[in-house]
Each structure stands twice: as structure tokens, then as C-alpha cells.
PDB file of C-alpha atoms in Angstrom:
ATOM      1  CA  UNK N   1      54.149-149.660   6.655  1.00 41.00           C
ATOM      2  CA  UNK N   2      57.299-147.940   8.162  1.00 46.00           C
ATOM      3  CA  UNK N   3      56.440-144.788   9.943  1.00 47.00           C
ATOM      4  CA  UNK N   4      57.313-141.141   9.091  1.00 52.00           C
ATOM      5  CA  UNK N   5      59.886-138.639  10.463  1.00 57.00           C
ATOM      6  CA  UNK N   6      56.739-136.184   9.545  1.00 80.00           C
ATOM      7  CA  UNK N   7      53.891-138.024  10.942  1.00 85.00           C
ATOM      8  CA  UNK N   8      54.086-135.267  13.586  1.00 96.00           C
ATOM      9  CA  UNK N   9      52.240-135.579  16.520  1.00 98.00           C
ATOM     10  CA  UNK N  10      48.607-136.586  17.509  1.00 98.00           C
ATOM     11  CA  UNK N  11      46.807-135.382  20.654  1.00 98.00           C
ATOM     12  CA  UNK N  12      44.335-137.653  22.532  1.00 98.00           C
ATOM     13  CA  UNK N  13      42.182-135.871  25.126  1.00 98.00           C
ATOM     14  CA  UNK N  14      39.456-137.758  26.804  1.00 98.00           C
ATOM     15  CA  UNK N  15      36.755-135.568  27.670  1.00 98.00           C
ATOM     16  CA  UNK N  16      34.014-135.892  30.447  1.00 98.00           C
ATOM     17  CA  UNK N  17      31.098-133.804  29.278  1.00 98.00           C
ATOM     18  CA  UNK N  18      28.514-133.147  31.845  1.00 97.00           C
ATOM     19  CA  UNK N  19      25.297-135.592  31.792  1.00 94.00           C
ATOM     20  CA  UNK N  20      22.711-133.943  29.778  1.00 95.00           C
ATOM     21  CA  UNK N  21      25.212-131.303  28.318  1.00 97.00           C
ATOM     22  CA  UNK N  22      26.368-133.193  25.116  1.00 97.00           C
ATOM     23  CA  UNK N  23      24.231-131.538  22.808  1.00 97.00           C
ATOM     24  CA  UNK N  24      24.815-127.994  23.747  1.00 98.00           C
ATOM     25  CA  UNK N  25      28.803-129.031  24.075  1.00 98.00           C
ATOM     26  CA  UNK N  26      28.399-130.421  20.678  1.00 98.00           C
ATOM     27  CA  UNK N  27      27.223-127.157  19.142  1.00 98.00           C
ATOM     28  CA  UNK N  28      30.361-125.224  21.078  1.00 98.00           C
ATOM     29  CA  UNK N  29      32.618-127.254  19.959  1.00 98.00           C
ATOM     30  CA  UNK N  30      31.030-126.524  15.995  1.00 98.00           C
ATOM     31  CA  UNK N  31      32.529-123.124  16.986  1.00 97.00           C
ATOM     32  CA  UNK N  32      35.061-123.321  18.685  1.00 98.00           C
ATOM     33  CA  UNK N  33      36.916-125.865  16.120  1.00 98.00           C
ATOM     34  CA  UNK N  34      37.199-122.867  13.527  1.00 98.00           C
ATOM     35  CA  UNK N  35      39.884-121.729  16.474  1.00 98.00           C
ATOM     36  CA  UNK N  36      41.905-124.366  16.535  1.00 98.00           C
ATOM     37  CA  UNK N  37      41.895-125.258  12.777  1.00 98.00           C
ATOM     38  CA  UNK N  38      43.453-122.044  12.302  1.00 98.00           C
ATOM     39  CA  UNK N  39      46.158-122.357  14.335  1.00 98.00           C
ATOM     40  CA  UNK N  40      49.895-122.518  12.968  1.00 98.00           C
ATOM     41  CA  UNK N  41      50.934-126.417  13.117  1.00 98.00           C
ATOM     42  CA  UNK N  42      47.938-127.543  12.690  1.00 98.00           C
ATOM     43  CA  UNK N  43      46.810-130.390  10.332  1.00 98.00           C
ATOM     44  CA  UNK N  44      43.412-132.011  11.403  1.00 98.00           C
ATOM     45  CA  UNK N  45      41.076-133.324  14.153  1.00 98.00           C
ATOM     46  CA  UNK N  46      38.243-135.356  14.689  1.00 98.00           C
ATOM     47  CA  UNK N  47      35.723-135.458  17.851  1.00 98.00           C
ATOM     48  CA  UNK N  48      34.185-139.162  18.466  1.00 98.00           C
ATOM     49  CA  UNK N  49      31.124-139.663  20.751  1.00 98.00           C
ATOM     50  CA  UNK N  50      31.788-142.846  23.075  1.00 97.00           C
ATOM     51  CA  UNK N  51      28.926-145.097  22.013  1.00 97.00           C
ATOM     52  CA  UNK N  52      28.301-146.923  25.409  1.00 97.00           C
ATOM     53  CA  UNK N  53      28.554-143.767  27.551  1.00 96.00           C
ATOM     54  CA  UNK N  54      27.091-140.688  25.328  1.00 93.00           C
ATOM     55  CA  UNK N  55      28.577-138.143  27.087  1.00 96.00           C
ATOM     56  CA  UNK N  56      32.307-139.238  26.974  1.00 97.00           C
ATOM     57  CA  UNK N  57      33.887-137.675  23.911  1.00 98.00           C
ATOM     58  CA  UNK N  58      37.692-138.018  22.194  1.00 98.00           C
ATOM     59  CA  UNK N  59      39.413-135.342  20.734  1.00 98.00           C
ATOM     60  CA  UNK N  60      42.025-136.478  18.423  1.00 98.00           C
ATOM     61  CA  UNK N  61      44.549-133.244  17.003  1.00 98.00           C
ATOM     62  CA  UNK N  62      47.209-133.829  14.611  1.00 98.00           C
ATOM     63  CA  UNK N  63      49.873-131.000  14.970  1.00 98.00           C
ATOM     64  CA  UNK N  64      53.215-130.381  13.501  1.00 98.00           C
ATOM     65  CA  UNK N  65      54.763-130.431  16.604  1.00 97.00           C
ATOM     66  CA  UNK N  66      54.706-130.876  20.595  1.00 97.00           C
ATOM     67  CA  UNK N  67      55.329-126.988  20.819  1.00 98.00           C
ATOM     68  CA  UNK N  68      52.468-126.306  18.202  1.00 98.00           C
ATOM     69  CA  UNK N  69      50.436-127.270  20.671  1.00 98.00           C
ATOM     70  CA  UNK N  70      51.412-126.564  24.132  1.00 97.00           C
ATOM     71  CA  UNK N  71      52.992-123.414  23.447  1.00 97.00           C
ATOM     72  CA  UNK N  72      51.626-121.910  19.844  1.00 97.00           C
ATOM     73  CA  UNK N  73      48.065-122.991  20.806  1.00 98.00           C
ATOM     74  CA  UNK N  74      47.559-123.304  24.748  1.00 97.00           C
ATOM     75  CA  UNK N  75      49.924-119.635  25.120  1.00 97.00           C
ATOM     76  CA  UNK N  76      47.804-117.786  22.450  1.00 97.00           C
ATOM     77  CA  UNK N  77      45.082-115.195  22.630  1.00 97.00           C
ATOM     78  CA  UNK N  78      42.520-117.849  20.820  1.00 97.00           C
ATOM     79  CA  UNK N  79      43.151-120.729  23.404  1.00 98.00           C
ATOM     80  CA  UNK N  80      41.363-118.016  25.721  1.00 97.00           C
ATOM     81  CA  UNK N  81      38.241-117.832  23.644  1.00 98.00           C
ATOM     82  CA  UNK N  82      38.614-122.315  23.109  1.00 98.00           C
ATOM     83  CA  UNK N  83      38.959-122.000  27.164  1.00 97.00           C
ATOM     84  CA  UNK N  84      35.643-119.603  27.342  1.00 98.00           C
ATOM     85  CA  UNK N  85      33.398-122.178  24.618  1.00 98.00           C
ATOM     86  CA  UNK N  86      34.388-125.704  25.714  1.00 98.00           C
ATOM     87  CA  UNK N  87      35.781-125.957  29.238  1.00 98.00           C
ATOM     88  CA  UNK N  88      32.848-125.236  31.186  1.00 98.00           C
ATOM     89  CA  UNK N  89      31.608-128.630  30.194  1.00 98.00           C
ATOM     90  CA  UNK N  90      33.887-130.713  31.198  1.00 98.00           C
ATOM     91  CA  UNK N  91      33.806-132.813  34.518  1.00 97.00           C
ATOM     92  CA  UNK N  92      37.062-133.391  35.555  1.00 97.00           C
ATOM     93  CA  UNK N  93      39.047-131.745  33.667  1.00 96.00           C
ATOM     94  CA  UNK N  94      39.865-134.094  30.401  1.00 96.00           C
ATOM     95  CA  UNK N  95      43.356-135.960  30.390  1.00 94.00           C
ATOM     96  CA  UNK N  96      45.661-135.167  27.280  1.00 97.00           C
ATOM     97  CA  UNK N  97      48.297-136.810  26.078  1.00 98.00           C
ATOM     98  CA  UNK N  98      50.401-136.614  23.302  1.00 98.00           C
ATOM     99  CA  UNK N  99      51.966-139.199  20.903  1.00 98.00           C
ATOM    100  CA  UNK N 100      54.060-139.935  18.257  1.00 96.00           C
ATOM    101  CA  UNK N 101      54.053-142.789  15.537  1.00 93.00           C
ATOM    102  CA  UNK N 102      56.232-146.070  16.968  1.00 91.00           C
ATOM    103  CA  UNK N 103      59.241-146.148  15.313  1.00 78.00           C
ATOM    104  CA  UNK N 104      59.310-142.442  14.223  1.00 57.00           C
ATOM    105  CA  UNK N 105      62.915-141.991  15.408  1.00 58.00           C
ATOM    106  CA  UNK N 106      62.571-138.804  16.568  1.00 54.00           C
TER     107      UNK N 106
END
């Protein structure tokens, strides 16, 4: 199936949740993913628990765009109060990346 020019973009973050901090990360993040669903450009996400290594999560974010993201979301008022609810329990930092559907064109 040929891609789309609109598939927009996806967001992969690989996140390192402190041992024996997965369940109280897992009720922030029921919070905190009201704040990002409301965001302009957004269209979905999904958080997956690693099965072999509980406390290694993936947040996947389908936005409308690149800028949606780094500069609507990350430069925005709310991305303080995401900042305040998740990042405390992450160690490091998570890596995020962001792609595009192969053959996309754009």
C-alpha cells in the first residue's frame, strides 16, 4: 500500500522509567495524556510496556506535523505541566525521534 502525503508524522520516544516507579508513572501519564491529546496537530498515541524489561515504556504520537510537535507542543504553557507529571521518572532522559512514512515524498 503506497504511502500518504498526509500520513503526517509519528513520534517514537523510548522511555526509561525508574525501577519500581512504573505504576505510579503509569497513573501520571493517565493524566497527563488529556494534555497532549488536546493539543493542535494532534491525532493519536499509544504507550506500550516493554514485556522483557517492565519498566521500559514507548510512546508513539502521531502529529500533523514536525512543528506540531516541537514547537506547538514542547513551546506551550501545557508542555510545562506534561514536564511537571512525567519527567521526573525518567532515567536518562528518553530519546525521541521523529519519522515519516517511506516513500511519503515530502
Amino acid at each position: 500500500m503506497a504511502a500518504t502525503a498526509d500520513a503526517g508524522v509519528l513520534e517514537v520516544a523510548q522511555l526509561q522509567v525508574r525501577p519500581g516507579q512504573a505504576t505510579a508513572f503509569e497513573a501520571a501519564f493517565a493524566q497527563a495524556q488529556h494534555i497532549i491529546a488536546a493539543m493542535p496537530g494532534y491525532r493519536g498515541h499509544e504507550l506500550q510496556r516493554c514485556i522483557e524489561h517492565d519498566h521500559q515504556y514507548v510512546l508513539l504520537v502521531r502529529w500533523d506535523s514536525l512543528e506540531a510537535h516541537t514547537v506547538g507542543f514542547r513551546q506551550s504553557p501545557e508542555y510545562q505541566q506534561w514536564r511537571a507529571l512525567l519527567h521526573h521518572f525518567y532515567d536518562p532522559f528518553p530519546t525521541v525521534l521523529h519519522y515519516r512514512a517511506a516513500g511519503s515524498g515530502v
